[in-house]
Short mmCIF file of C-alpha atoms and ligand atoms in Angstrom, two decimals:
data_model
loop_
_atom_site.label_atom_id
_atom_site.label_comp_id
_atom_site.label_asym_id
_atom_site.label_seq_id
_atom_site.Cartn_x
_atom_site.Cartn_y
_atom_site.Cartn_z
CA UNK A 23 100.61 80.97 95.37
CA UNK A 24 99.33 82.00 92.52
CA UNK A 25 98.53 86.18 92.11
CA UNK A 26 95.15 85.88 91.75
CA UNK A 27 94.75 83.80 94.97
CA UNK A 28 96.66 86.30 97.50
CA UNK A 29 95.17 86.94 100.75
CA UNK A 30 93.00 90.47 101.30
CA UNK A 31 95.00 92.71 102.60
CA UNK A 32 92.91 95.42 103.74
CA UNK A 33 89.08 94.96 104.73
CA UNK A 34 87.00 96.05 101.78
CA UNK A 35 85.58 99.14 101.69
CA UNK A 36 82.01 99.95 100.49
CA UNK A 37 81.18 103.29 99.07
CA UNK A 38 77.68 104.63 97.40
CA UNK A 39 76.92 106.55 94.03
CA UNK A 40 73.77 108.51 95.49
CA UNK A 41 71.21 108.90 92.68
CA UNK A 42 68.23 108.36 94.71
CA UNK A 43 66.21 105.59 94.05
CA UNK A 44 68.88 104.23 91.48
CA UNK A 45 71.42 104.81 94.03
CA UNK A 46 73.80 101.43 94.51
CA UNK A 47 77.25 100.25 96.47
CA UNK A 48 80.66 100.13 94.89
CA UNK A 49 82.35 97.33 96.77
CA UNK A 50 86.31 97.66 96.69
CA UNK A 51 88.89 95.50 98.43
CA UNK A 52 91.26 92.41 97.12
CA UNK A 53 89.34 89.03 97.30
CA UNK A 54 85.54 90.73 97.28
CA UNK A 55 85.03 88.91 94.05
CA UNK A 56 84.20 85.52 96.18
CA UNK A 57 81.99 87.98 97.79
CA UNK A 58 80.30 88.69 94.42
CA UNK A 59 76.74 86.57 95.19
CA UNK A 60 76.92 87.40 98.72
CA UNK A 61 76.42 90.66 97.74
CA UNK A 62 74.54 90.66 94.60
CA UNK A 63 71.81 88.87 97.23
CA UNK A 64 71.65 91.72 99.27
CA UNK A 65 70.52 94.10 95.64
CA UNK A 66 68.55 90.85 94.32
CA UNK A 67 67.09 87.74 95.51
CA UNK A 68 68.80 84.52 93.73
CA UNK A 69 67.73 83.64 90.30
CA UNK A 70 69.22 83.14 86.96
CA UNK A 71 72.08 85.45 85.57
CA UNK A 72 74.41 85.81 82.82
CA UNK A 73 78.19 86.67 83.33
CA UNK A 74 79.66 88.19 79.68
CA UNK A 75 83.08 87.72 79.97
CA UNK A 76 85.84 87.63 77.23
CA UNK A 77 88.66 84.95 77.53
CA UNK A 78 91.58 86.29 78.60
CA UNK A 79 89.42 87.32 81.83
CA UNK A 80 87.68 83.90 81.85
CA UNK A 81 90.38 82.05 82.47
CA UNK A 82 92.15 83.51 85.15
CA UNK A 83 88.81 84.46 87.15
CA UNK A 84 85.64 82.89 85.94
CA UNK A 85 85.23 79.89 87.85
CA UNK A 86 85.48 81.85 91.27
CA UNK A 87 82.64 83.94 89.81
CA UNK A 88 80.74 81.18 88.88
CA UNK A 89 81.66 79.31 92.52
CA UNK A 90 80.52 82.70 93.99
CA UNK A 91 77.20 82.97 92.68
CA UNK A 92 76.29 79.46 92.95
CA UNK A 93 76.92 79.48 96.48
CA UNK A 94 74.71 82.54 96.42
CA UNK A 95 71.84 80.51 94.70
CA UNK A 96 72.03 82.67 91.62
CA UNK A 97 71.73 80.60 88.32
CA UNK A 98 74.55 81.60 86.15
CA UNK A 99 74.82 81.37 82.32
CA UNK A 100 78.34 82.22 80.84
CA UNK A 101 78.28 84.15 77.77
CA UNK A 102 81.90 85.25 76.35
CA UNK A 103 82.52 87.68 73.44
CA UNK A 104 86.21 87.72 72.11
CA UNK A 105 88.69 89.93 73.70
CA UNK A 106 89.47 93.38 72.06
CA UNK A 107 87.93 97.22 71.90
CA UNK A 108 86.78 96.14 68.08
CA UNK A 109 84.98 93.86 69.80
CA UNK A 110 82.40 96.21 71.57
CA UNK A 111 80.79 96.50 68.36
CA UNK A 112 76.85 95.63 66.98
CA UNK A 113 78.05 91.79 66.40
CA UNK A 114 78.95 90.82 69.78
CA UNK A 115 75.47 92.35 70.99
CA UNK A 116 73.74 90.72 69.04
CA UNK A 117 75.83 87.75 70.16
CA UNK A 118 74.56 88.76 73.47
CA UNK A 119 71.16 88.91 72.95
CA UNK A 120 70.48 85.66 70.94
CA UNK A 121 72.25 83.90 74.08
CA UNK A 122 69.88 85.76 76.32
CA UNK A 123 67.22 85.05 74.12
CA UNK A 124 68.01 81.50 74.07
CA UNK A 125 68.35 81.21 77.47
CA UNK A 126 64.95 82.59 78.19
CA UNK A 127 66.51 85.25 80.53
CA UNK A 128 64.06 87.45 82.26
CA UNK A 129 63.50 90.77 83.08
CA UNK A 130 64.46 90.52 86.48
CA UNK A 131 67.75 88.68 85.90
CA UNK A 132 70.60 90.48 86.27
CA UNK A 133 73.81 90.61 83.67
CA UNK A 134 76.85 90.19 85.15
CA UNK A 135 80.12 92.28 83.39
CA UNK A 136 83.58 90.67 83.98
CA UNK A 137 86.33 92.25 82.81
CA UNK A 138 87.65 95.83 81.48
CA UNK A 139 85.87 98.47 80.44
CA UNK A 140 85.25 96.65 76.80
CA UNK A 141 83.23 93.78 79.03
CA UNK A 142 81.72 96.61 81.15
CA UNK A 143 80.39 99.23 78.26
CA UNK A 144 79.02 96.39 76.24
CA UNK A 145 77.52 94.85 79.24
CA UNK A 146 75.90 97.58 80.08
CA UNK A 147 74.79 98.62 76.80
CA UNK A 148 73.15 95.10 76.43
CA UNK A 149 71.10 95.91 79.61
CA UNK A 150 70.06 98.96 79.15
CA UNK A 151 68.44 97.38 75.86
CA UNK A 152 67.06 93.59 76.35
CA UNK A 153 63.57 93.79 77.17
CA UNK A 154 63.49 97.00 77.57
CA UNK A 155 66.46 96.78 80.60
CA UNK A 156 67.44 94.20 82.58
CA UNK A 157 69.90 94.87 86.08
CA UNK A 158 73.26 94.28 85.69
CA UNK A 159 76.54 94.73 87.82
CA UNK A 160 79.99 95.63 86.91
CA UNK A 161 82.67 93.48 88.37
CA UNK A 162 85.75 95.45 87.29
CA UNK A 163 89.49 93.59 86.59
CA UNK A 164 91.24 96.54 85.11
CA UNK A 165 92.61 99.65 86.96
CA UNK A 166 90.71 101.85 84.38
CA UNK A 167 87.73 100.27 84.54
CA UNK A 168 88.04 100.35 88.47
CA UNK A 169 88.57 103.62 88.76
CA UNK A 170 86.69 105.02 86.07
CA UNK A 171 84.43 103.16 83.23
CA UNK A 172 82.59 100.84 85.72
CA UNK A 173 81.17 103.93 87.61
CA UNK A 174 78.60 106.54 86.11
CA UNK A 175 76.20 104.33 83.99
CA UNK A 176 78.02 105.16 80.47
CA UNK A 177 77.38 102.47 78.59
CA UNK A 178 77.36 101.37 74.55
CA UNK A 179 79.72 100.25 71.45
CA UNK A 180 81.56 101.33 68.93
CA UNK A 181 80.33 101.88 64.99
CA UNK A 182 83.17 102.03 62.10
CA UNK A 183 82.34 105.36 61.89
CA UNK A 184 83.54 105.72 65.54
CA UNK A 185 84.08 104.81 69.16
CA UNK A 186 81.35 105.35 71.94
CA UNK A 187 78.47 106.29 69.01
CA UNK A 188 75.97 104.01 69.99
CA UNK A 189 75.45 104.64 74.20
CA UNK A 190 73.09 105.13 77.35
CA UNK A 191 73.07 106.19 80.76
CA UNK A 192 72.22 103.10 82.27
CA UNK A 193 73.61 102.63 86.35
CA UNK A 194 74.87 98.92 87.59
CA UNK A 195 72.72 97.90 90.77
CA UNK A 196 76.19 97.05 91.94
CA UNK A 197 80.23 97.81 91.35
CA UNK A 198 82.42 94.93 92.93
CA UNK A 199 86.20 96.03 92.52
CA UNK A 200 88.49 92.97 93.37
CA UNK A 201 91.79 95.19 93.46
CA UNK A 202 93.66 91.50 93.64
CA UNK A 203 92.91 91.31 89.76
CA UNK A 204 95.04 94.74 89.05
CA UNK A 205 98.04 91.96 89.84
CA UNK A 206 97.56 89.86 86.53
CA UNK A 207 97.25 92.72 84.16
CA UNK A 208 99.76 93.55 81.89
CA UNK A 209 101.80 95.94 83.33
CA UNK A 210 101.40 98.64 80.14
CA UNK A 211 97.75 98.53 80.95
CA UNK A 212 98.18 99.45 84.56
CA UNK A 213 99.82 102.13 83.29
CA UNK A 214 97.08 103.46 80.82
CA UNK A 215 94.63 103.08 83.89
CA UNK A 216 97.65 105.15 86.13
CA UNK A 217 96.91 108.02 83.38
CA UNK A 218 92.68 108.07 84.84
CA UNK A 219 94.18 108.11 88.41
CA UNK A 220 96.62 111.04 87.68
CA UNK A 221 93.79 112.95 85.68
CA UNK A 222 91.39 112.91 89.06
CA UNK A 223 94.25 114.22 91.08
CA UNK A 224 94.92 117.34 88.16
CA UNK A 225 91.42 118.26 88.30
CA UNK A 226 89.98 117.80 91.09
CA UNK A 227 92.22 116.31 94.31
CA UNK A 228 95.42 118.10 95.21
CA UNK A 229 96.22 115.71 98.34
CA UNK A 230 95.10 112.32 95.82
CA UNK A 231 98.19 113.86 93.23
CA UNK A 232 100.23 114.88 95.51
CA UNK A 233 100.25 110.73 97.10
CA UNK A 234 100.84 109.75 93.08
CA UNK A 235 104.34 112.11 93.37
CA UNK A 236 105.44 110.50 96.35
CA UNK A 237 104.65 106.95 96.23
CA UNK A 238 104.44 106.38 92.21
CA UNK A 239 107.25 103.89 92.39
CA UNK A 240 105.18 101.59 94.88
CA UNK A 241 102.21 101.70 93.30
CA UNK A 242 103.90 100.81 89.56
CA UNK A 243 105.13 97.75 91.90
CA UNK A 244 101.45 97.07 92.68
CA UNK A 245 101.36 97.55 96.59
CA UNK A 246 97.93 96.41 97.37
CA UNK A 247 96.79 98.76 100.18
CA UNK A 248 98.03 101.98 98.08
CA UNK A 249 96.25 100.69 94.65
CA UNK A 250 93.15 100.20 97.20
CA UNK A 251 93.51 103.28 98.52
CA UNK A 252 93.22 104.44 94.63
CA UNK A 253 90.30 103.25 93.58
CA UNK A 254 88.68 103.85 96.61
CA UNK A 255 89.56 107.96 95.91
CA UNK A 256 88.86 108.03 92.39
CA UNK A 257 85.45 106.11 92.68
CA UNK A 258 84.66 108.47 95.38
CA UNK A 259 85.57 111.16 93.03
CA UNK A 260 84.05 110.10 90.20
CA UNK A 261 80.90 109.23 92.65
CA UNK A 262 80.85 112.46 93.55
CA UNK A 263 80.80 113.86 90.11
CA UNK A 264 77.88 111.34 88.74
CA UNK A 265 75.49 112.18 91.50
CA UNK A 266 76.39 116.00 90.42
CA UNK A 267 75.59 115.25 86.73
CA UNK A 268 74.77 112.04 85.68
CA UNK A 269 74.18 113.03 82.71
CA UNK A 270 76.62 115.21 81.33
CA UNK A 271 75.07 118.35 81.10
CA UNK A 272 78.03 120.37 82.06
CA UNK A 273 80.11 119.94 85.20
CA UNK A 274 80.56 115.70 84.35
CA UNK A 275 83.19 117.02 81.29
CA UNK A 276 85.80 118.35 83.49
CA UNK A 277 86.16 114.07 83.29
CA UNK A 278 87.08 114.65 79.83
CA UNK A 279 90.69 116.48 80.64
CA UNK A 280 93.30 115.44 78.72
CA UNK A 281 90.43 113.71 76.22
CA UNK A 282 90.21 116.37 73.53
CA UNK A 283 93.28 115.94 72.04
CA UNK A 284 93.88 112.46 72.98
CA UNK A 285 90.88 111.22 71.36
CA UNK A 286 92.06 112.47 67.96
CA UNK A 287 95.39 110.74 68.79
CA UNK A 288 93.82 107.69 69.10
CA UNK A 289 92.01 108.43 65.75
CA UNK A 290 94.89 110.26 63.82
CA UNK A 291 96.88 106.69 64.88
CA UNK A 292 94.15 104.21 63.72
CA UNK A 293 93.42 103.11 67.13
CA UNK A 294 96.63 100.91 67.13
CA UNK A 295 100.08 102.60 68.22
CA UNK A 296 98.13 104.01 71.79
CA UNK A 297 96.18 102.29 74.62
CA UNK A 298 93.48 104.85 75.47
CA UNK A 299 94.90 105.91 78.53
CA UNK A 300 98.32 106.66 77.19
CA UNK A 301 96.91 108.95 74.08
CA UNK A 302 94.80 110.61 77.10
CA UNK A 303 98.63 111.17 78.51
CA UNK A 304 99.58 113.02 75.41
CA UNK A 305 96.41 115.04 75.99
CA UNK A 306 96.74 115.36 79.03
CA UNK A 307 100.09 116.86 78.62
CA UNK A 308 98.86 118.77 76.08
CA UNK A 309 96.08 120.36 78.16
CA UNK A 310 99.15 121.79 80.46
CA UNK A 311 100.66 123.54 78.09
CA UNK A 312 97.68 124.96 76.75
CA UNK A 313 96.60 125.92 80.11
CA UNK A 314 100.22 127.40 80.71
CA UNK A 315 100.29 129.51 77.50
CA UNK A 316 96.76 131.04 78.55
CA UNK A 317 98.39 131.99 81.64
CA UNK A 318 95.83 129.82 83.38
CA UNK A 319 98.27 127.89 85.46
CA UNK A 320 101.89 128.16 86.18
CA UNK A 321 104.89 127.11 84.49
CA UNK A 322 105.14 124.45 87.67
CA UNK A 323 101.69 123.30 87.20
CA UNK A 324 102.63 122.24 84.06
CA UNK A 325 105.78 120.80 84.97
CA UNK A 326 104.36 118.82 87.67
CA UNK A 327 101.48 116.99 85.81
CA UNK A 328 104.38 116.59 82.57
CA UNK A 329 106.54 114.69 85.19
CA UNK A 330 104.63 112.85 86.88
CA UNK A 331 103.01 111.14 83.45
CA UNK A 332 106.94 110.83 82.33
CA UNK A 333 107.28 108.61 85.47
CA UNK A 334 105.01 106.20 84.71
CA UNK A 335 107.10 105.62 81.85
CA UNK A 336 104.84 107.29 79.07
CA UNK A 337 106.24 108.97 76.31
CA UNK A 338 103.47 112.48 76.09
CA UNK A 339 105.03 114.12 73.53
CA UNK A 340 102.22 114.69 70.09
CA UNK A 341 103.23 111.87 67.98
CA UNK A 342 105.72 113.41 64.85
CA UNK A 343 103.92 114.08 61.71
CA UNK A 344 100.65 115.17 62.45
CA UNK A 345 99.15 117.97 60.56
CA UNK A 346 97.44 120.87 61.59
CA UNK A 347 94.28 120.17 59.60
CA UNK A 348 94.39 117.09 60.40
CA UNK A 349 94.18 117.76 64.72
CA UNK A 350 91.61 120.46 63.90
CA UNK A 351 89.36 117.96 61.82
CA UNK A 352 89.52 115.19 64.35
CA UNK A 353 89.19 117.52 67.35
CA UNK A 354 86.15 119.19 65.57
CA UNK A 355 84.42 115.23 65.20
CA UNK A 356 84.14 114.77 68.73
CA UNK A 357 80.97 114.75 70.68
CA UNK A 358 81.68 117.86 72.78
CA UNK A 359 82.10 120.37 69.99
CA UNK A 360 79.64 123.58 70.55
CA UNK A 361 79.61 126.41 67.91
CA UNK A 362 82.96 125.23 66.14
CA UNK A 363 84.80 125.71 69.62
CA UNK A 364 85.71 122.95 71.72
CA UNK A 365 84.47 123.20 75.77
CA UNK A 366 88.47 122.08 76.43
CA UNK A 367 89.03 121.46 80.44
CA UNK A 368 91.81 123.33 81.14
CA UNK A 369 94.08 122.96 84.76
CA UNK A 370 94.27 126.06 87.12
CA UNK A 371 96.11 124.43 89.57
CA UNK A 372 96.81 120.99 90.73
CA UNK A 373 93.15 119.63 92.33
CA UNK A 374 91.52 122.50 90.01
CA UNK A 375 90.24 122.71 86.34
CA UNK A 376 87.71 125.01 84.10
CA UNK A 377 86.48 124.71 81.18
CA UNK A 378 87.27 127.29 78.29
CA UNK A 379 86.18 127.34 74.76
CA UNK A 380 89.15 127.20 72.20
CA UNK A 381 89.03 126.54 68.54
CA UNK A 382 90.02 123.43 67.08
CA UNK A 383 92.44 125.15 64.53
CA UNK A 384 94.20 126.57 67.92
CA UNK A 385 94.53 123.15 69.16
CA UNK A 386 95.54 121.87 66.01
CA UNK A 387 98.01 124.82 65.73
CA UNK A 388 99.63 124.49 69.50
CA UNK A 389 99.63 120.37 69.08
CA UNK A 390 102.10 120.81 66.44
CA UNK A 391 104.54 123.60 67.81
CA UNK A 392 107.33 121.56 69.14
CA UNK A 393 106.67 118.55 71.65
CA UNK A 394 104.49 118.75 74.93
CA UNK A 395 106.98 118.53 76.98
CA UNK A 396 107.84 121.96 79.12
CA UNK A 397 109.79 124.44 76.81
P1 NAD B 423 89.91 96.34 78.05
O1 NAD B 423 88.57 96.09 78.55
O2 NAD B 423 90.15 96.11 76.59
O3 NAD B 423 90.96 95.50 78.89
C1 NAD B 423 92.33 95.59 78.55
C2 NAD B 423 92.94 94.19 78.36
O4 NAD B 423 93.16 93.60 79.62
C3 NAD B 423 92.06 93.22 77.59
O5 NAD B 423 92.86 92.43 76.78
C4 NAD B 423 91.42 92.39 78.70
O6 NAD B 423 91.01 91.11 78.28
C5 NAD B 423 92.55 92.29 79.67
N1 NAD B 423 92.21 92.08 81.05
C6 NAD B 423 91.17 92.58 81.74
N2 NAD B 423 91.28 92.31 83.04
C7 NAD B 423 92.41 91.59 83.19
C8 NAD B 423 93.08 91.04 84.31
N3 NAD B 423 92.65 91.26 85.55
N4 NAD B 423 94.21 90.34 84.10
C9 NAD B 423 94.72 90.20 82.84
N5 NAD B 423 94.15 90.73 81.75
C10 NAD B 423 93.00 91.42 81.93
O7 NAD B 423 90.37 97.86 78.32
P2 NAD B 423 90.08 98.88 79.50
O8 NAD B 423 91.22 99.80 79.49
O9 NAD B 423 89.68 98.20 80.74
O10 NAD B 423 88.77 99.65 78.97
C11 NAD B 423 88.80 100.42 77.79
C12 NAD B 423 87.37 100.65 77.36
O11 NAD B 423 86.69 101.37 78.38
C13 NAD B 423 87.23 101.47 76.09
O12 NAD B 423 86.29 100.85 75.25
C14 NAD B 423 86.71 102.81 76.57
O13 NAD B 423 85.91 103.45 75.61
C15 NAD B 423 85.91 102.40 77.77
N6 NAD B 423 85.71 103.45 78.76
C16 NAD B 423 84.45 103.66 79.22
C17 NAD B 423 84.21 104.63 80.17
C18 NAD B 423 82.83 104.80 80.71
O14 NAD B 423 82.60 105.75 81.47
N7 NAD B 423 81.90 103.92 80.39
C19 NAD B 423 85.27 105.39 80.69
C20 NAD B 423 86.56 105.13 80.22
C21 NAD B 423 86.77 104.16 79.26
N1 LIG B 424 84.77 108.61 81.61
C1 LIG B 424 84.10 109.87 81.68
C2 LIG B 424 82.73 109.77 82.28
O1 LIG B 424 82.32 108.76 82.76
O2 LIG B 424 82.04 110.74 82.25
#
């Protein structure tokens, strides 16, 4: 039989991101995607709809969303931009909205995002904008963008200049997690999405981190109930978080851990050596040791967190032959820079974090001194 079409193993679960009146269900269980128009009927009465899709992820799992819907009464439209992050970009929304526009889709009709968090940011960002905002729903197939992108309302694309520079905050009406689709991906991007699940444990659940140390193996084997029980934490988590601060105004960047220095990884390497999770690795490393050499958490912390990343496989050591300057400048480019200092989440402990203000040059400076790894 083939993955995709393996029974449910556990009954889905349903949890809610509270935001009042914007408040909606994420749906999580293997199988729920022939659940998708089911459930999109109980947010919005049938009508015509538009899945974006890319496809890699339309081959393996558009016709059951299509099936889904249909049997729903919804009206789909398919719409599929080509696979790749230098595809969330200004063409393929405007690819987007001429198909929309074509279609004579209407205000009321919801867009439908299937796929990773490429599919899901772009999605989004293309509701938030057509006339003005149209619903959509996030129907997640990668572990990141289960446990992470597809929850929150951050949406947009990328601009040469950089990733993430064009954006809202713009919430799904709906979050339908099929964990059955974690079994096709490639296994270096379960991995990368492993690095989001580890990160929620560091800063903010002991007892979730704790389960990654002693069952890592099984889960890298993709064990259904345990990659269920995942997502289920970290959208819970991340729930949490959201309904704290949707919109970023302080407490939502202890999500950025581990993101300071791995975004200028990603940047110092072109975007091509790392997947996004497994620069945030480096950084996440990274963020240990700084933590440790503040005397902000123990030498153990640091060795824990350092481990468990080096079990998934990941190399977090600061690639060789980065300069100084070089860390500083692309640490002092990102979005979260106040005064010249960076608001860096540090770790405490395992399940807690705080934020302290360190200079980029420090950064820069600490990046470079020998690997990540525990001295
Ligand atoms: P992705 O969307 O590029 O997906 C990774 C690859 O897996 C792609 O080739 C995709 O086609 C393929 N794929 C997807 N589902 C599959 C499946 N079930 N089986 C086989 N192949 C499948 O990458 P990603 O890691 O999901 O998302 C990265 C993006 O998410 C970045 O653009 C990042 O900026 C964004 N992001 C957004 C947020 C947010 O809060 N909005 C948070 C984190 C990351
Ligand atoms: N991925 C970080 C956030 O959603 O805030």
């Amino acid at each position: 039989m083939p993955a995709e079409q393996l029974p449910p193993t556990e009954a889905p679960e349903v949890l809610t991101v509270e935001l009042g009146d914007r408040s909606y269900p994420i749906v999580i269980g293997s199988g729920v995607l022939d659940e998708l128009g089911q459930r999109l009927k109980q947010v919005l009465s049938p009508r015509g709809c538009a899945v974006v899709t890319n496809p890699t992820v339309a081959k393996i799992y558009l016709a059951r969303t299509l099936r889904s819907l249909r049997e729903a009464g919804f009206a789909p439209l398919t719409i599929e931009v080509p696979d790749g992050e230098e595809h969330k970009s200004l063409a393929s929304l405007k690819l987007i909205y001429d198909r929309l526009a074509t279609a004579k889709i209407e205000r009321s009709s919801p867009l439908i995002a299937l796929g990773g968090g490429v599919i899901g940011d772009l999605t989004g960002f293309a509701a938030a904008t057509y006339l003005r905002g149209v619903p959509y729903v996030q129907v997640p197939t990668t572990l990141l963008a289960q446990v992470d992108s597809s929850v929150g309302g951050k949406t947009g694309v990328d601009l040469p200049a950089g990733k993430n520079l064009v954006g809202a905050f713009y919430q799904p009406r709906l979050v339908v997690a099929d964990i059955g689709t974690i079994l096709t991906l490639p296994r270096r991007e379960v991995v990368a999405g492993l690095v989001e699940v580890i990160k929620y444990g560091v800063i903010l659940d002991a007892e979730l981190f704790l389960l990654l140390e002693n069952e890592i193996e099984r889960i890298l084997d993709l064990d259904l109930s345990r990659l269920q029980e995942l997502v289920r934490r970290c959208c819970a988590i991340k729930a949490d978080v959201v309904r704290r601060d949707e919109r970023e105004a302080d407490f939502r960047s202890i999500l950025n851990f581990g993101h300071t220095l791995g975004h200028a990884v990603e940047t110092l390497t072109g975007y091509k050596r790392y997947l996004h999770g497994e620069a945030v690795a480096v950084g996440m490393a990274f963020a240990a040791k700084l933590s440790r050499v503040r005397n902000l958490c123990s030498v153990d912390t640091e060795r824990r967190i350092v481990g468990l990343l080096q079990r998934t496989g990941l190399d977090v050591a600061v690639p060789a032959g980065l300069e100084v300057a070089d860390i500083a400048a692309a640490v002092g480019g990102d979005k979260k820079v106040e005064n010249g200092r960076v608001k860096f989440v540090c770790v405490e402990e395992i399940g807690r974090a705080r934020f302290e203000m360190v200079t980029s040059q420090e950064i820069g400076r600490l990046a470079v001194q020998g690997s990540a790894e525990v001295e």
